[in-house]
Short mmCIF file of C-alpha atoms in Angstrom, two decimals:
data_model
loop_
_atom_site.label_atom_id
_atom_site.label_comp_id
_atom_site.label_asym_id
_atom_site.label_seq_id
_atom_site.Cartn_x
_atom_site.Cartn_y
_atom_site.Cartn_z
CA ASP L 1 -45.41 13.76 -73.08
CA VAL L 2 -48.87 15.66 -73.76
CA LYS L 3 -51.17 14.95 -70.79
CA VAL L 4 -54.87 15.19 -70.91
CA THR L 5 -56.77 14.45 -68.22
CA GLN L 6 -60.31 14.27 -67.15
CA SER L 7 -62.05 14.32 -63.85
CA SER L 8 -63.86 11.03 -63.59
CA ARG L 9 -63.49 7.66 -65.62
CA TYR L 10 -66.52 6.65 -64.54
CA LEU L 11 -70.00 8.76 -63.51
CA VAL L 12 -73.24 7.74 -62.53
CA LYS L 13 -76.04 10.39 -62.45
CA ARG L 14 -80.05 10.52 -62.07
CA THR L 15 -81.91 11.72 -64.78
CA GLY L 16 -82.44 15.93 -64.46
CA GLU L 17 -79.14 16.62 -62.67
CA LYS L 18 -76.68 18.94 -63.60
CA VAL L 19 -73.51 17.38 -64.92
CA PHE L 20 -69.79 18.59 -65.03
CA LEU L 21 -67.22 17.00 -66.87
CA GLU L 22 -63.91 18.29 -66.25
CA CYS L 23 -60.73 18.37 -68.64
CA VAL L 24 -57.62 19.68 -68.03
CA GLN L 25 -54.44 19.62 -70.49
CA ASP L 26 -50.89 20.46 -69.32
CA MET L 27 -49.27 21.73 -72.44
CA ASP L 28 -50.48 25.04 -73.15
CA HIS L 29 -52.65 23.88 -76.14
CA GLU L 30 -55.06 26.94 -77.36
CA ASN L 31 -57.68 24.29 -78.85
CA MET L 32 -59.72 21.88 -76.93
CA PHE L 33 -62.37 19.76 -77.84
CA TRP L 34 -65.13 17.31 -76.58
CA TYR L 35 -66.91 14.48 -78.25
CA ARG L 36 -69.08 11.96 -77.56
CA GLN L 37 -68.33 8.43 -78.66
CA ASP L 38 -71.01 6.00 -78.98
CA PRO L 39 -70.98 2.27 -80.53
CA GLY L 40 -71.49 2.28 -84.21
CA LEU L 41 -71.12 6.10 -84.79
CA GLY L 42 -67.64 6.86 -84.02
CA LEU L 43 -66.77 10.15 -82.59
CA ARG L 44 -68.90 13.04 -82.84
CA LEU L 45 -67.98 16.41 -81.77
CA ILE L 46 -70.04 18.29 -79.03
CA TYR L 47 -68.06 21.69 -78.73
CA PHE L 48 -64.57 23.30 -79.27
CA SER L 49 -62.58 26.06 -78.34
CA TYR L 50 -59.84 28.23 -79.79
CA ASP L 51 -59.03 30.39 -76.87
CA VAL L 52 -59.97 31.27 -73.10
CA LYS L 53 -64.12 32.20 -73.29
CA MET L 54 -64.19 31.04 -77.00
CA LYS L 55 -66.61 28.26 -77.70
CA GLU L 56 -67.71 27.22 -80.96
CA LYS L 57 -70.48 24.59 -81.89
CA GLY L 58 -69.67 21.15 -83.10
CA ASP L 59 -72.33 18.38 -84.97
CA ILE L 60 -74.16 17.66 -81.71
CA PRO L 61 -74.47 20.64 -79.17
CA GLU L 62 -77.77 20.08 -78.18
CA GLY L 63 -78.37 19.75 -74.48
CA TYR L 64 -74.80 20.66 -73.79
CA SER L 65 -72.72 23.66 -72.68
CA VAL L 66 -69.25 24.29 -72.19
CA SER L 67 -67.03 26.69 -70.28
CA ARG L 68 -63.49 27.86 -70.96
CA GLU L 69 -62.42 29.93 -67.83
CA LYS L 70 -58.54 29.00 -67.99
CA LYS L 71 -56.47 27.87 -70.95
CA GLU L 72 -55.83 24.47 -69.37
CA ARG L 73 -58.98 23.68 -68.53
CA PHE L 74 -62.38 22.71 -70.60
CA SER L 75 -65.45 22.00 -68.89
CA LEU L 76 -68.51 20.22 -70.56
CA ILE L 77 -71.97 20.63 -68.78
CA LEU L 78 -75.30 18.73 -69.17
CA GLU L 79 -77.58 21.05 -67.78
CA SER L 80 -80.31 18.62 -67.20
CA ALA L 81 -79.20 14.90 -67.70
CA SER L 82 -81.26 12.96 -69.80
CA THR L 83 -80.67 8.96 -70.19
CA ASN L 84 -79.80 9.45 -73.95
CA GLN L 85 -76.79 11.46 -72.97
CA THR L 86 -75.21 8.00 -71.49
CA SER L 87 -72.27 7.57 -73.15
CA MET L 88 -68.30 8.05 -73.30
CA TYR L 89 -67.15 11.24 -73.50
CA LEU L 90 -63.64 12.34 -74.65
CA CYS L 91 -61.82 15.62 -74.45
CA ALA L 92 -58.77 16.67 -76.71
CA SER L 93 -56.25 19.33 -77.24
CA SER L 94 -54.56 20.50 -79.80
CA ARG L 95 -51.43 22.98 -80.97
CA PRO L 96 -52.36 26.14 -82.78
CA GLY L 97 -49.55 25.58 -85.12
CA ASN L 98 -51.20 21.84 -85.75
CA PRO L 99 -54.43 22.14 -84.97
CA TYR L 100 -55.67 18.68 -86.42
CA GLU L 101 -53.30 16.50 -84.54
CA GLN L 102 -55.26 15.91 -81.42
CA TYR L 103 -54.13 14.31 -77.93
CA PHE L 104 -56.91 12.77 -76.00
CA GLY L 105 -57.75 11.91 -72.26
CA PRO L 106 -58.92 8.57 -71.36
CA GLY L 107 -62.51 9.21 -71.38
CA THR L 108 -65.26 9.73 -68.87
CA ARG L 109 -68.09 6.55 -69.03
CA LEU L 110 -71.10 8.24 -67.94
CA THR L 111 -74.62 6.64 -67.23
CA VAL L 112 -77.68 8.24 -66.52
CA THR L 113 -80.34 6.68 -65.01
CA ALA Q 1 -69.22 18.31 -96.25
CA GLN Q 2 -66.24 16.33 -95.69
CA SER Q 3 -67.24 12.35 -95.06
CA VAL Q 4 -65.33 8.99 -93.42
CA THR Q 5 -66.04 5.59 -94.29
CA GLN Q 6 -64.60 2.16 -92.55
CA PRO Q 7 -66.67 -0.04 -94.31
CA ASP Q 8 -65.33 -2.92 -91.78
CA ILE Q 9 -67.13 -2.90 -88.52
CA HIS Q 10 -65.18 -5.76 -87.26
CA ILE Q 11 -62.19 -7.72 -88.45
CA THR Q 12 -60.09 -10.86 -87.09
CA VAL Q 13 -56.98 -11.90 -88.04
CA SER Q 14 -54.56 -14.68 -86.59
CA GLU Q 15 -51.27 -13.24 -84.77
CA GLY Q 16 -48.77 -12.85 -87.53
CA ALA Q 17 -50.58 -12.28 -90.34
CA SER Q 18 -51.00 -9.24 -92.04
CA LEU Q 19 -53.38 -6.73 -91.62
CA GLU Q 20 -55.31 -3.88 -93.81
CA LEU Q 21 -57.79 -1.75 -92.65
CA ARG Q 22 -59.74 0.09 -94.80
CA CYS Q 23 -60.88 4.27 -95.05
CA ASN Q 24 -62.60 6.08 -97.80
CA TYR Q 25 -62.85 9.83 -97.37
CA SER Q 26 -65.16 12.49 -99.42
CA TYR Q 27 -63.89 15.77 -99.77
CA GLY Q 28 -62.91 18.01 -102.78
CA ALA Q 29 -59.15 18.81 -101.98
CA THR Q 30 -56.16 17.05 -100.82
CA PRO Q 31 -57.66 16.60 -96.71
CA TYR Q 32 -55.39 16.02 -93.84
CA LEU Q 33 -55.85 12.34 -93.04
CA PHE Q 34 -55.21 10.58 -89.49
CA TRP Q 35 -55.46 7.17 -88.09
CA TYR Q 36 -55.90 6.69 -84.49
CA VAL Q 37 -55.85 3.71 -82.20
CA GLN Q 38 -58.15 2.93 -78.94
CA SER Q 39 -57.31 0.25 -76.56
CA PRO Q 40 -60.03 -0.89 -74.34
CA GLY Q 41 -60.99 1.68 -71.71
CA GLN Q 42 -58.50 3.92 -73.03
CA GLY Q 43 -58.56 7.34 -75.25
CA LEU Q 44 -57.42 7.86 -78.78
CA GLN Q 45 -54.14 7.74 -79.39
CA LEU Q 46 -52.47 8.83 -82.57
CA LEU Q 47 -50.84 6.13 -85.07
CA LEU Q 48 -49.89 8.23 -87.97
CA LYS Q 49 -50.92 11.21 -90.19
CA TYR Q 50 -50.65 12.70 -93.80
CA PHE Q 51 -50.47 16.00 -94.71
CA SER Q 52 -48.75 16.22 -97.92
CA GLY Q 53 -45.78 14.70 -99.83
CA ASP Q 54 -44.88 11.25 -99.90
CA THR Q 55 -48.26 9.20 -100.01
CA LEU Q 56 -46.94 6.20 -97.98
CA VAL Q 57 -46.45 7.36 -94.40
CA GLN Q 58 -45.22 5.40 -91.53
CA GLY Q 59 -46.43 5.47 -88.11
CA ILE Q 60 -45.74 4.23 -84.61
CA LYS Q 61 -46.06 0.56 -83.43
CA GLY Q 62 -44.93 -0.71 -86.93
CA PHE Q 63 -47.79 0.64 -89.12
CA GLU Q 64 -48.00 2.52 -92.29
CA ALA Q 65 -50.79 4.17 -94.45
CA GLU Q 66 -50.81 5.05 -98.05
CA PHE Q 67 -53.00 7.87 -99.59
CA LYS Q 68 -54.27 7.10 -102.78
CA ARG Q 69 -56.20 10.07 -104.21
CA SER Q 70 -57.65 8.19 -107.55
CA GLN Q 71 -59.23 6.36 -104.65
CA SER Q 72 -60.13 8.86 -101.61
CA SER Q 73 -58.69 6.12 -99.43
CA PHE Q 74 -56.16 6.17 -96.64
CA ASN Q 75 -55.98 2.65 -95.82
CA LEU Q 76 -54.00 1.22 -92.79
CA ARG Q 77 -51.58 -1.52 -93.11
CA LYS Q 78 -49.12 -3.89 -91.02
CA PRO Q 79 -47.18 -6.73 -91.89
CA SER Q 80 -47.19 -8.77 -88.91
CA VAL Q 81 -50.04 -8.49 -86.17
CA HIS Q 82 -49.49 -8.61 -82.45
CA TRP Q 83 -52.06 -9.72 -79.92
CA SER Q 84 -51.53 -6.50 -78.38
CA ASP Q 85 -52.65 -4.48 -81.74
CA ALA Q 86 -56.41 -5.63 -80.71
CA ALA Q 87 -58.05 -2.41 -80.48
CA GLU Q 88 -60.51 -0.14 -82.35
CA TYR Q 89 -59.14 2.05 -84.84
CA PHE Q 90 -60.44 5.13 -86.18
CA CYS Q 91 -59.58 6.85 -89.31
CA ALA Q 92 -60.10 10.93 -89.37
CA VAL Q 93 -59.93 13.77 -92.01
CA GLY Q 94 -59.21 17.00 -91.31
CA VAL Q 95 -59.83 20.06 -93.99
CA THR Q 96 -58.66 23.31 -94.47
CA GLY Q 97 -61.00 26.27 -93.16
CA GLY Q 98 -62.76 23.57 -91.43
CA GLY Q 99 -62.41 25.17 -88.00
CA ASN Q 100 -59.78 22.89 -86.50
CA LYS Q 101 -62.13 19.96 -86.56
CA LEU Q 102 -61.62 16.43 -87.08
CA THR Q 103 -63.99 14.49 -88.90
CA PHE Q 104 -64.23 10.61 -87.57
CA GLY Q 105 -65.04 7.42 -88.89
CA THR Q 106 -67.21 4.77 -87.14
CA GLY Q 107 -64.12 2.71 -86.51
CA THR Q 108 -63.00 -0.75 -86.86
CA GLN Q 109 -62.73 -3.16 -84.02
CA LEU Q 110 -59.89 -5.40 -84.58
CA LYS Q 111 -59.78 -8.65 -82.96
CA VAL Q 112 -56.41 -10.76 -82.70
CA GLU Q 113 -56.57 -14.68 -82.66
CA LEU Q 114 -53.66 -16.44 -81.02
#
């Protein structure tokens, strides 16, 4: 089974802090994704990556950056956390031959106070 | 750009009753269609998918969905709901040339009454 893990299930940070959310997948998937999930808005794509050191903006990249130094790891960075970034963050990965079938991690619920 | 509409925010059904969750998409060609389920506190799990071929697709946990091109719909069904089916359900669409991206609907929260 594909396993996608996220470094924290719950995280509380203060406004202005730099926040790192880590995601690791163990199936050698080339594609990785970061979403945020908010009630009534569904999942919205923040950034995705096709390969190591490659990144593409999703629908809501403002206030976020990403890093992919190794194939299995995709990090989401909040340079200066703000209260409107309080949300559930979901990481996903997919195979190159089947890019739309995504496998999700359990999510990180981030609260910015 | 493609879009996905799930018109029902909340649905309540009795255990053992049938279920249909609605999903409509907007896209010029045939998209790739998915249903995901999210149990409380968990990530999303793929229930089923449609790429091409038979328009009635079977998924895990006894779910099925039917692609209707004329209605731009991909509704999820289950003949008899179990209490463990209580969760949030998301419809998603992927399009060719869309950069491997999925567009998700806003979700339908299913409550099952015992």
